[in-house]
Amino acid sequence: MDIPAIGDAEELSCDVLVIGGGTAGTMAALTAAERGARVLLLEKAHVRHSGALAMGMDGVNNAVVPGRAEPDDYVAEITRANDGIVDQSTVRQTATRGFAMVRRLESYGVKFEKDEHGEYAVRQVHRSGSYVLPMPEGKDVKKVLYRQLRRREMRERIRIENRVMPVRVLTSPEDGRAIGAAAFNTRTGAFVTVRAGAVILATGPCGRLGLPASGYLYGTYENPTNAGDGYAMAYHAGAALTGIECFQINPLIKDYNGPACAYVANPFGGYQVNRHGERFVDSDYWSGQMMAEFAAELASDRGPVYLKLSHLPEESVASLESILHTTERPTRGTFHAGRGHDYRTHDIEMHISEIGLCGGHSASGVRVDDHARTTVPRLYAAGDLASVPHNYMIGAFVFGDLAGADASRHTAYEGVLPADQLTAAHELVYRPLRNPDGPPQPQVEYKLRRFVNDYVAPPKTGAKLSLAVEAFDRMTGEIAEMGATTAHELMRCAEVSFIRDCAEMAARSSLARTESRWGLYHERLDHPERDDAGWLYHLDLRKSATGAMEFTARPVEPYLVPVDGFAPAGGPSRHLGEVALTPVATAGPREAAPAARTPSLPVPDPALAPGSSPGASPRIVQLLALAEESPDLAALTPYLADPDPSVRAAAVAALGETVPEGAGPALAARLGDTAPAVRAAAAAALRELVEVLPGEPELGAGLRAALAVPDPAVRSAALEALRALRLGDAELYAASLADADPEVRIHAVRGLVAVDAVPALATAAADPAREVRVAVARGLAAVHPPAPAPLDPLLADPDPLVRGAALAALASVGCPDGYARTAVAALADAAWQVRAGAAAGLSAAAPESAVPALAEALADANADVRKAAVLSLLAHRDTAEARTALATAVTDPDADVRAYAARA
């Protein structure tokens, strides 16, 4: 392609420019538009399926739900997890605004797990605090957000430009404020300039930094399109970045490079073990310290390390498969199947990811205040790009909202865009076209990221980091010589320049912090101790006026929430300037290096792969185009009745995406479609939209009619929707207890719990399916008001899992003397699940009968039984006998048991 002239650039104008259409960017655009700003959203891919949220989310890691957690506890938890180096004012924004964001997302149609009474099913994954809120239907989160962007009232204020990639933020020569961006079209190659009143960076982390063990450039733990674009743009705009030495390193599935999803598995009873089956993690929060423990176990003779699931019952394994194989990494099931592995018979071997930069999962990013403002006026950062430690998805939404609200105060820049900055950006984008036979991007990027692995990944030393800096300096020239012939290749070449910038920031920052902190994230072998006296400081970096990378040690501000072990005093910053490299031995001095000339290697012409993909049905193409216009139900009705089932299925998907008035009854009607694919699409859409559909009688009638459909998946979906929308009654749910399918009967049980129909619920205690009886036991613990008597038949059930669930339910319904005797006797049962349930149930018994039995259970051979006994003893900690018993458990070989015992 030809290099376009700067003068031919397409110029766009807006009040608020949002760069990145993922989690934070979408929310920033919506909020800014709601406040009256003209918004331009630039996305180098397509907003419909861009960003780390594209494949969905299986849960929220930081939901501070009133009644289940307190904001101050969460702030303290994150402070401890980050070894004290936290701006608590930013973390507190997530803590205090997160629940409102959950409700806002729910109003859009995002579905969070709730119990039968509509309360949020928050889980405790860490040993303190209940913050994890599962999202079993979370695969469609991005689709829901895109639907909001395409609402008519939003389209009037939000202009979306897909396939446009910014490379530099433009700043005013007079006062340095952000005034726009320089970009190019990744399909046509056209140069694009933008003038704006404010700029919001929401480009995600730098996940493509270290090289995965597989060697695949795009086989990264994080979304591989996140190449550090925003880190580089913020740096070159003059913004301060902070915590760049605090890397992101995660546990993952060995050879798969997908998350092991312990957050999902732990509430079901999964946990991490060494090869002996022992839990070994003492750290209480998934942090650098926990990763250090993980890495040490992996490297010891107790490795490998596994996520243990094989001990779980079939119902739990099936539930985990339904979540893990459809959300985030849909290829996960294929991977396990290819190896002949099954969660029922094989535990999952775990390993450690490549390094990356990410505020959302560690602490590195663009420095922001509690309104998402960076140190450059009118430039904002949100999401994984911003340094708000362990911010996760909800934090990205919160800071996107904060950025959009604050940025909406500004109107479009009307001056002349700076010619020198546009020229530099133009050169950055198009120089590979001058070298069409230059080194191709994959080769240069592979070399660059191998240097990251060799010299920057922990454990770190000054010598290796210094070699890294030299290598990255040297590669500046090699990157400038990369060749490209298409707009897509230009995009990849620009990404390599961003990765190089991030790599240099990571190396120099790691050199500057002369201590070890955050466990594995910043482990310096030449400075092995943590030094709070000298380094309880944020390490900020910025680009100086001369173009050098300089550093400042900024003291941690006094905490809003006190945390034991840390006492920041504030005070002045220490200007460190440029970091000095550590001398590395060489072959000795010489007057002149030998001259050598390496000829450029010819690049062969790539062969064009023959073949083509079949075209879509013209009706589906028409339908997809129509869906972009947010059609009403009348416009979609002909497609819903089309004779081609693929068209009807696509129409149902469009109905779920646009949600016109009357969508609910229309979806319910399609539950009776003759084609299984259409019924499945309708059921999925109803599950996705259940939080936003009005509970109108017509919808209720359609759902009731669907209970007669032969497809059990349809009947399950109908019952679930009836319960969630409060359109069912005890008689309806009781009738479904006779359904032939166990999954349908489980949904009937949940419906009976929702209406507190205890007599009808109790009749299901004789159900032939074990999983239904387990659901009944759990349901009897959730009805209002609970009582132990209905549990009687379940406490005598022949199946150990049912008895275990019934005994555990006593913790909620009460455990008077007779039931306490039953629980004490059950502590001798042959099945560990029964013993664990009995130990849990005794938390509600009188101390005089419970504590002696629980103290004996601390010697049980099964670690989960001992853990349940410790947790119940914590409920009786007011008694001296319980405290004495807990004191004996602090040396238990199981990490969970001793950690919980220590809490007493």
Short mmCIF file of N, CA and C in Angstrom, two decimals, residues 703-849:
data_model
loop_
_atom_site.label_atom_id
_atom_site.label_comp_id
_atom_site.label_asym_id
_atom_site.label_seq_id
_atom_site.Cartn_x
_atom_site.Cartn_y
_atom_site.Cartn_z
N LEU A 703 -44.17 -18.83 29.30
CA LEU A 703 -43.26 -19.69 30.04
C LEU A 703 -43.98 -20.91 30.59
N ARG A 704 -45.20 -20.70 31.07
CA ARG A 704 -45.98 -21.85 31.57
C ARG A 704 -46.26 -22.83 30.44
N ALA A 705 -46.55 -22.30 29.25
CA ALA A 705 -46.81 -23.18 28.11
C ALA A 705 -45.56 -23.98 27.75
N ALA A 706 -44.40 -23.38 27.95
CA ALA A 706 -43.15 -24.06 27.60
C ALA A 706 -42.87 -25.25 28.51
N LEU A 707 -43.53 -25.32 29.66
CA LEU A 707 -43.33 -26.46 30.55
C LEU A 707 -43.86 -27.76 29.96
N ALA A 708 -44.63 -27.65 28.87
CA ALA A 708 -45.15 -28.84 28.20
C ALA A 708 -44.29 -29.23 27.00
N VAL A 709 -43.24 -28.49 26.72
CA VAL A 709 -42.37 -28.80 25.58
C VAL A 709 -41.54 -30.05 25.92
N PRO A 710 -41.40 -31.00 24.99
CA PRO A 710 -40.64 -32.23 25.30
C PRO A 710 -39.17 -32.01 25.63
N ASP A 711 -38.60 -30.90 25.23
CA ASP A 711 -37.18 -30.63 25.44
C ASP A 711 -36.94 -30.25 26.91
N PRO A 712 -36.18 -31.06 27.68
CA PRO A 712 -35.97 -30.73 29.10
C PRO A 712 -35.19 -29.43 29.31
N ALA A 713 -34.31 -29.08 28.37
CA ALA A 713 -33.58 -27.83 28.51
C ALA A 713 -34.52 -26.63 28.47
N VAL A 714 -35.57 -26.74 27.67
CA VAL A 714 -36.58 -25.69 27.59
C VAL A 714 -37.35 -25.60 28.91
N ARG A 715 -37.74 -26.75 29.44
CA ARG A 715 -38.50 -26.72 30.69
C ARG A 715 -37.64 -26.15 31.83
N SER A 716 -36.37 -26.49 31.84
CA SER A 716 -35.48 -25.93 32.87
C SER A 716 -35.39 -24.42 32.74
N ALA A 717 -35.21 -23.93 31.51
CA ALA A 717 -35.10 -22.48 31.30
C ALA A 717 -36.39 -21.78 31.68
N ALA A 718 -37.53 -22.40 31.36
CA ALA A 718 -38.82 -21.78 31.68
C ALA A 718 -39.00 -21.68 33.19
N LEU A 719 -38.68 -22.74 33.91
CA LEU A 719 -38.80 -22.70 35.37
C LEU A 719 -37.85 -21.66 35.97
N GLU A 720 -36.64 -21.60 35.44
CA GLU A 720 -35.68 -20.62 35.97
C GLU A 720 -36.19 -19.20 35.77
N ALA A 721 -36.74 -18.92 34.59
CA ALA A 721 -37.26 -17.58 34.32
C ALA A 721 -38.50 -17.28 35.17
N LEU A 722 -39.37 -18.26 35.33
CA LEU A 722 -40.57 -18.05 36.16
C LEU A 722 -40.17 -17.71 37.59
N ARG A 723 -39.16 -18.41 38.11
CA ARG A 723 -38.72 -18.13 39.48
C ARG A 723 -38.09 -16.75 39.59
N ALA A 724 -37.18 -16.44 38.66
CA ALA A 724 -36.47 -15.17 38.74
C ALA A 724 -37.40 -13.97 38.57
N LEU A 725 -38.43 -14.13 37.74
CA LEU A 725 -39.36 -13.03 37.47
C LEU A 725 -40.54 -13.01 38.43
N ARG A 726 -40.55 -13.96 39.40
CA ARG A 726 -41.62 -14.06 40.38
C ARG A 726 -42.99 -14.25 39.70
N LEU A 727 -42.97 -15.11 38.66
CA LEU A 727 -44.20 -15.38 37.93
C LEU A 727 -44.75 -16.78 38.23
N GLY A 728 -44.08 -17.54 39.07
CA GLY A 728 -44.54 -18.88 39.40
C GLY A 728 -45.13 -18.94 40.80
N ASP A 729 -45.77 -20.06 41.10
CA ASP A 729 -46.33 -20.26 42.44
C ASP A 729 -46.03 -21.68 42.90
N ALA A 730 -46.38 -21.98 44.14
CA ALA A 730 -46.05 -23.28 44.72
C ALA A 730 -46.68 -24.42 43.92
N GLU A 731 -47.91 -24.24 43.47
CA GLU A 731 -48.59 -25.30 42.75
C GLU A 731 -47.86 -25.64 41.45
N LEU A 732 -47.43 -24.62 40.74
CA LEU A 732 -46.72 -24.84 39.47
C LEU A 732 -45.40 -25.58 39.71
N TYR A 733 -44.63 -25.12 40.69
CA TYR A 733 -43.33 -25.74 40.95
C TYR A 733 -43.52 -27.17 41.47
N ALA A 734 -44.52 -27.37 42.32
CA ALA A 734 -44.75 -28.72 42.84
C ALA A 734 -45.11 -29.69 41.73
N ALA A 735 -45.85 -29.23 40.73
CA ALA A 735 -46.21 -30.09 39.61
C ALA A 735 -44.96 -30.54 38.84
N SER A 736 -43.97 -29.67 38.76
CA SER A 736 -42.74 -30.01 38.03
C SER A 736 -41.85 -30.96 38.79
N LEU A 737 -42.15 -31.23 40.06
CA LEU A 737 -41.37 -32.23 40.79
C LEU A 737 -41.58 -33.62 40.22
N ALA A 738 -42.62 -33.79 39.40
CA ALA A 738 -42.88 -35.08 38.76
C ALA A 738 -42.24 -35.19 37.39
N ASP A 739 -41.51 -34.18 36.97
CA ASP A 739 -40.87 -34.19 35.65
C ASP A 739 -39.88 -35.35 35.55
N ALA A 740 -39.72 -35.89 34.36
CA ALA A 740 -38.81 -37.03 34.16
C ALA A 740 -37.35 -36.64 34.23
N ASP A 741 -37.03 -35.36 34.04
CA ASP A 741 -35.64 -34.93 33.98
C ASP A 741 -35.17 -34.39 35.33
N PRO A 742 -34.07 -34.90 35.89
CA PRO A 742 -33.61 -34.42 37.21
C PRO A 742 -33.27 -32.93 37.23
N GLU A 743 -32.72 -32.41 36.12
CA GLU A 743 -32.36 -30.98 36.10
C GLU A 743 -33.61 -30.11 36.21
N VAL A 744 -34.68 -30.53 35.57
CA VAL A 744 -35.95 -29.79 35.67
C VAL A 744 -36.44 -29.85 37.11
N ARG A 745 -36.34 -31.00 37.74
CA ARG A 745 -36.80 -31.12 39.12
C ARG A 745 -35.97 -30.25 40.06
N ILE A 746 -34.68 -30.12 39.79
CA ILE A 746 -33.84 -29.22 40.61
C ILE A 746 -34.34 -27.78 40.50
N HIS A 747 -34.70 -27.36 39.28
CA HIS A 747 -35.24 -26.01 39.12
C HIS A 747 -36.60 -25.88 39.82
N ALA A 748 -37.36 -26.96 39.85
CA ALA A 748 -38.62 -26.92 40.59
C ALA A 748 -38.36 -26.76 42.08
N VAL A 749 -37.34 -27.44 42.59
CA VAL A 749 -36.96 -27.29 44.00
C VAL A 749 -36.58 -25.84 44.30
N ARG A 750 -35.79 -25.24 43.42
CA ARG A 750 -35.38 -23.84 43.64
C ARG A 750 -36.60 -22.92 43.63
N GLY A 751 -37.57 -23.24 42.77
CA GLY A 751 -38.78 -22.43 42.75
C GLY A 751 -39.56 -22.54 44.04
N LEU A 752 -39.64 -23.74 44.59
CA LEU A 752 -40.35 -23.92 45.86
C LEU A 752 -39.64 -23.20 47.00
N VAL A 753 -38.30 -23.17 46.96
CA VAL A 753 -37.56 -22.42 47.98
C VAL A 753 -37.88 -20.93 47.86
N ALA A 754 -37.99 -20.45 46.62
CA ALA A 754 -38.24 -19.02 46.40
C ALA A 754 -39.57 -18.57 46.98
N VAL A 755 -40.56 -19.49 47.03
CA VAL A 755 -41.88 -19.12 47.57
C VAL A 755 -42.08 -19.72 48.96
N ASP A 756 -40.98 -20.25 49.55
CA ASP A 756 -41.01 -20.79 50.91
C ASP A 756 -42.08 -21.86 51.09
N ALA A 757 -42.24 -22.71 50.08
CA ALA A 757 -43.26 -23.77 50.13
C ALA A 757 -42.64 -25.01 50.76
N VAL A 758 -42.50 -25.01 52.09
CA VAL A 758 -41.79 -26.08 52.78
C VAL A 758 -42.50 -27.43 52.65
N PRO A 759 -43.81 -27.53 52.83
CA PRO A 759 -44.44 -28.85 52.71
C PRO A 759 -44.20 -29.50 51.35
N ALA A 760 -44.38 -28.74 50.28
CA ALA A 760 -44.16 -29.30 48.95
C ALA A 760 -42.69 -29.65 48.76
N LEU A 761 -41.82 -28.80 49.27
CA LEU A 761 -40.38 -29.04 49.15
C LEU A 761 -39.99 -30.33 49.87
N ALA A 762 -40.57 -30.55 51.03
CA ALA A 762 -40.24 -31.74 51.82
C ALA A 762 -40.61 -33.02 51.09
N THR A 763 -41.64 -32.98 50.24
CA THR A 763 -42.02 -34.20 49.53
C THR A 763 -40.93 -34.65 48.57
N ALA A 764 -40.09 -33.71 48.13
CA ALA A 764 -39.03 -34.06 47.19
C ALA A 764 -37.86 -34.75 47.88
N ALA A 765 -37.91 -34.89 49.20
CA ALA A 765 -36.85 -35.60 49.91
C ALA A 765 -36.79 -37.06 49.52
N ALA A 766 -37.83 -37.56 48.88
CA ALA A 766 -37.84 -38.95 48.43
C ALA A 766 -37.54 -39.08 46.94
N ASP A 767 -37.09 -38.03 46.32
CA ASP A 767 -36.80 -38.06 44.88
C ASP A 767 -35.78 -39.15 44.57
N PRO A 768 -35.90 -39.86 43.46
CA PRO A 768 -34.95 -40.94 43.16
C PRO A 768 -33.54 -40.45 42.80
N ALA A 769 -33.41 -39.18 42.40
CA ALA A 769 -32.10 -38.67 41.99
C ALA A 769 -31.37 -38.03 43.17
N ARG A 770 -30.15 -38.47 43.38
CA ARG A 770 -29.36 -37.94 44.48
C ARG A 770 -29.20 -36.43 44.40
N GLU A 771 -28.92 -35.90 43.19
CA GLU A 771 -28.67 -34.48 43.06
C GLU A 771 -29.89 -33.64 43.43
N VAL A 772 -31.09 -34.20 43.20
CA VAL A 772 -32.31 -33.49 43.59
C VAL A 772 -32.43 -33.46 45.11
N ARG A 773 -32.14 -34.58 45.75
CA ARG A 773 -32.23 -34.62 47.21
C ARG A 773 -31.19 -33.69 47.85
N VAL A 774 -30.01 -33.61 47.26
CA VAL A 774 -29.02 -32.65 47.76
C VAL A 774 -29.56 -31.22 47.64
N ALA A 775 -30.20 -30.92 46.50
CA ALA A 775 -30.79 -29.58 46.31
C ALA A 775 -31.88 -29.32 47.35
N VAL A 776 -32.64 -30.35 47.69
CA VAL A 776 -33.68 -30.18 48.71
C VAL A 776 -33.05 -29.85 50.06
N ALA A 777 -31.99 -30.57 50.42
CA ALA A 777 -31.33 -30.30 51.70
C ALA A 777 -30.82 -28.87 51.76
N ARG A 778 -30.21 -28.43 50.71
CA ARG A 778 -29.71 -27.05 50.69
C ARG A 778 -30.86 -26.06 50.67
N GLY A 779 -31.93 -26.42 49.98
CA GLY A 779 -33.07 -25.52 49.91
C GLY A 779 -33.76 -25.36 51.25
N LEU A 780 -33.85 -26.44 52.02
CA LEU A 780 -34.49 -26.35 53.34
C LEU A 780 -33.69 -25.46 54.28
N ALA A 781 -32.42 -25.28 54.00
CA ALA A 781 -31.62 -24.35 54.79
C ALA A 781 -31.83 -22.90 54.38
N ALA A 782 -32.48 -22.70 53.23
CA ALA A 782 -32.64 -21.34 52.71
C ALA A 782 -34.05 -20.80 52.80
N VAL A 783 -35.01 -21.63 53.20
CA VAL A 783 -36.39 -21.14 53.27
C VAL A 783 -36.55 -20.22 54.48
N HIS A 784 -37.62 -19.44 54.44
CA HIS A 784 -37.93 -18.50 55.52
C HIS A 784 -39.23 -18.93 56.21
N PRO A 785 -39.26 -19.21 57.51
CA PRO A 785 -38.07 -19.42 58.36
C PRO A 785 -37.63 -20.87 58.29
N PRO A 786 -36.33 -21.14 58.44
CA PRO A 786 -35.87 -22.54 58.38
C PRO A 786 -36.13 -23.28 59.69
N ALA A 787 -36.27 -24.60 59.60
CA ALA A 787 -36.47 -25.44 60.78
C ALA A 787 -35.83 -26.79 60.49
N PRO A 788 -35.34 -27.49 61.50
CA PRO A 788 -34.63 -28.75 61.25
C PRO A 788 -35.53 -29.94 60.91
N ALA A 789 -36.78 -29.95 61.37
CA ALA A 789 -37.60 -31.16 61.24
C ALA A 789 -37.73 -31.66 59.80
N PRO A 790 -37.97 -30.79 58.79
CA PRO A 790 -38.10 -31.32 57.42
C PRO A 790 -36.86 -32.04 56.92
N LEU A 791 -35.72 -31.85 57.59
CA LEU A 791 -34.50 -32.52 57.16
C LEU A 791 -34.43 -33.98 57.61
N ASP A 792 -35.35 -34.42 58.46
CA ASP A 792 -35.25 -35.75 59.07
C ASP A 792 -35.03 -36.87 58.06
N PRO A 793 -35.84 -36.98 57.00
CA PRO A 793 -35.61 -38.10 56.08
C PRO A 793 -34.26 -38.00 55.36
N LEU A 794 -33.80 -36.78 55.13
CA LEU A 794 -32.52 -36.61 54.44
C LEU A 794 -31.34 -36.96 55.35
N LEU A 795 -31.50 -36.74 56.65
CA LEU A 795 -30.44 -37.09 57.59
C LEU A 795 -30.25 -38.61 57.67
N ALA A 796 -31.27 -39.35 57.27
CA ALA A 796 -31.18 -40.81 57.27
C ALA A 796 -31.06 -41.37 55.86
N ASP A 797 -30.79 -40.53 54.89
CA ASP A 797 -30.72 -40.95 53.50
C ASP A 797 -29.58 -41.95 53.30
N PRO A 798 -29.74 -42.95 52.44
CA PRO A 798 -28.66 -43.92 52.23
C PRO A 798 -27.45 -43.35 51.50
N ASP A 799 -27.63 -42.22 50.79
CA ASP A 799 -26.52 -41.66 50.03
C ASP A 799 -25.69 -40.73 50.91
N PRO A 800 -24.37 -40.91 50.96
CA PRO A 800 -23.56 -40.08 51.85
C PRO A 800 -23.56 -38.59 51.47
N LEU A 801 -23.65 -38.27 50.16
CA LEU A 801 -23.66 -36.86 49.78
C LEU A 801 -24.93 -36.17 50.25
N VAL A 802 -26.03 -36.88 50.22
CA VAL A 802 -27.29 -36.31 50.71
C VAL A 802 -27.21 -36.10 52.22
N ARG A 803 -26.73 -37.13 52.93
CA ARG A 803 -26.60 -36.97 54.38
C ARG A 803 -25.65 -35.82 54.71
N GLY A 804 -24.56 -35.71 53.98
CA GLY A 804 -23.62 -34.62 54.23
C GLY A 804 -24.25 -33.26 54.03
N ALA A 805 -25.04 -33.12 52.95
CA ALA A 805 -25.71 -31.84 52.68
C ALA A 805 -26.74 -31.53 53.77
N ALA A 806 -27.47 -32.54 54.22
CA ALA A 806 -28.48 -32.32 55.26
C ALA A 806 -27.82 -31.93 56.57
N LEU A 807 -26.72 -32.60 56.93
CA LEU A 807 -26.02 -32.25 58.16
C LEU A 807 -25.46 -30.83 58.09
N ALA A 808 -24.90 -30.47 56.94
CA ALA A 808 -24.38 -29.11 56.78
C ALA A 808 -25.50 -28.08 56.88
N ALA A 809 -26.71 -28.44 56.45
CA ALA A 809 -27.85 -27.52 56.52
C ALA A 809 -28.22 -27.18 57.96
N LEU A 810 -27.86 -28.04 58.90
CA LEU A 810 -28.16 -27.75 60.30
C LEU A 810 -27.49 -26.46 60.76
N ALA A 811 -26.40 -26.08 60.11
CA ALA A 811 -25.72 -24.84 60.48
C ALA A 811 -26.62 -23.63 60.25
N SER A 812 -27.57 -23.76 59.31
CA SER A 812 -28.48 -22.65 59.01
C SER A 812 -29.83 -22.79 59.68
N VAL A 813 -30.32 -24.03 59.81
CA VAL A 813 -31.67 -24.20 60.35
C VAL A 813 -31.67 -24.33 61.87
N GLY A 814 -30.49 -24.55 62.45
CA GLY A 814 -30.41 -24.77 63.89
C GLY A 814 -30.09 -26.22 64.19
N CYS A 815 -29.43 -26.44 65.30
CA CYS A 815 -29.00 -27.80 65.65
C CYS A 815 -29.29 -28.06 67.13
N PRO A 816 -30.57 -28.23 67.49
CA PRO A 816 -30.91 -28.51 68.89
C PRO A 816 -30.36 -29.87 69.32
N ASP A 817 -30.58 -30.21 70.58
CA ASP A 817 -29.89 -31.34 71.19
C ASP A 817 -30.01 -32.64 70.39
N GLY A 818 -31.23 -33.02 70.01
CA GLY A 818 -31.41 -34.27 69.30
C GLY A 818 -30.62 -34.31 68.00
N TYR A 819 -30.64 -33.22 67.27
CA TYR A 819 -29.90 -33.16 66.02
C TYR A 819 -28.39 -33.07 66.27
N ALA A 820 -28.03 -32.43 67.37
CA ALA A 820 -26.61 -32.38 67.70
C ALA A 820 -26.07 -33.78 67.96
N ARG A 821 -26.88 -34.63 68.63
CA ARG A 821 -26.44 -36.01 68.86
C ARG A 821 -26.27 -36.75 67.54
N THR A 822 -27.19 -36.50 66.61
CA THR A 822 -27.07 -37.12 65.29
C THR A 822 -25.79 -36.67 64.59
N ALA A 823 -25.49 -35.38 64.68
CA ALA A 823 -24.28 -34.85 64.04
C ALA A 823 -23.02 -35.41 64.69
N VAL A 824 -23.01 -35.48 66.01
CA VAL A 824 -21.84 -36.04 66.71
C VAL A 824 -21.60 -37.48 66.28
N ALA A 825 -22.69 -38.25 66.20
CA ALA A 825 -22.56 -39.64 65.77
C ALA A 825 -22.04 -39.72 64.33
N ALA A 826 -22.47 -38.77 63.50
CA ALA A 826 -22.06 -38.79 62.08
C ALA A 826 -20.58 -38.48 61.90
N LEU A 827 -19.94 -37.93 62.93
CA LEU A 827 -18.49 -37.68 62.83
C LEU A 827 -17.70 -38.97 62.74
N ALA A 828 -18.33 -40.11 62.97
CA ALA A 828 -17.67 -41.41 62.83
C ALA A 828 -18.07 -42.12 61.54
N ASP A 829 -18.82 -41.47 60.67
CA ASP A 829 -19.27 -42.08 59.43
C ASP A 829 -18.07 -42.41 58.54
N ALA A 830 -18.22 -43.44 57.71
CA ALA A 830 -17.13 -43.85 56.82
C ALA A 830 -16.88 -42.83 55.71
N ALA A 831 -17.89 -42.07 55.32
CA ALA A 831 -17.74 -41.11 54.22
C ALA A 831 -17.27 -39.76 54.75
N TRP A 832 -16.21 -39.25 54.18
CA TRP A 832 -15.68 -37.96 54.67
C TRP A 832 -16.66 -36.83 54.42
N GLN A 833 -17.48 -36.93 53.35
CA GLN A 833 -18.45 -35.87 53.09
C GLN A 833 -19.47 -35.77 54.22
N VAL A 834 -19.85 -36.93 54.79
CA VAL A 834 -20.79 -36.92 55.91
C VAL A 834 -20.11 -36.31 57.13
N ARG A 835 -18.87 -36.70 57.38
CA ARG A 835 -18.16 -36.15 58.54
C ARG A 835 -17.98 -34.64 58.41
N ALA A 836 -17.66 -34.18 57.20
CA ALA A 836 -17.50 -32.73 57.00
C ALA A 836 -18.82 -32.01 57.20
N GLY A 837 -19.92 -32.58 56.70
CA GLY A 837 -21.23 -31.96 56.90
C GLY A 837 -21.61 -31.91 58.37
N ALA A 838 -21.30 -32.99 59.09
CA ALA A 838 -21.62 -33.03 60.52
C ALA A 838 -20.83 -31.97 61.26
N ALA A 839 -19.54 -31.83 60.93
CA ALA A 839 -18.72 -30.80 61.58
C ALA A 839 -19.27 -29.42 61.30
N ALA A 840 -19.71 -29.19 60.08
CA ALA A 840 -20.28 -27.88 59.74
C ALA A 840 -21.57 -27.64 60.51
N GLY A 841 -22.44 -28.64 60.59
CA GLY A 841 -23.71 -28.47 61.28
C GLY A 841 -23.55 -28.16 62.75
N LEU A 842 -22.50 -28.68 63.37
CA LEU A 842 -22.30 -28.46 64.80
C LEU A 842 -21.93 -27.01 65.14
N SER A 843 -21.71 -26.19 64.14
CA SER A 843 -21.47 -24.77 64.43
C SER A 843 -22.68 -24.12 65.07
N ALA A 844 -23.89 -24.70 64.85
CA ALA A 844 -25.12 -24.13 65.41
C ALA A 844 -25.58 -24.87 66.66
N ALA A 845 -24.83 -25.86 67.11
CA ALA A 845 -25.22 -26.62 68.30
C ALA A 845 -24.72 -25.93 69.56
N ALA A 846 -25.22 -26.37 70.69
CA ALA A 846 -24.76 -25.83 71.96
C ALA A 846 -23.29 -26.18 72.16
N PRO A 847 -22.49 -25.24 72.70
CA PRO A 847 -21.04 -25.50 72.83
C PRO A 847 -20.71 -26.75 73.65
N GLU A 848 -21.51 -27.01 74.70
CA GLU A 848 -21.15 -28.14 75.57
C GLU A 848 -21.22 -29.48 74.84
N SER A 849 -22.07 -29.59 73.82
CA SER A 849 -22.13 -30.84 73.06
C SER A 849 -21.27 -30.79 71.81
#
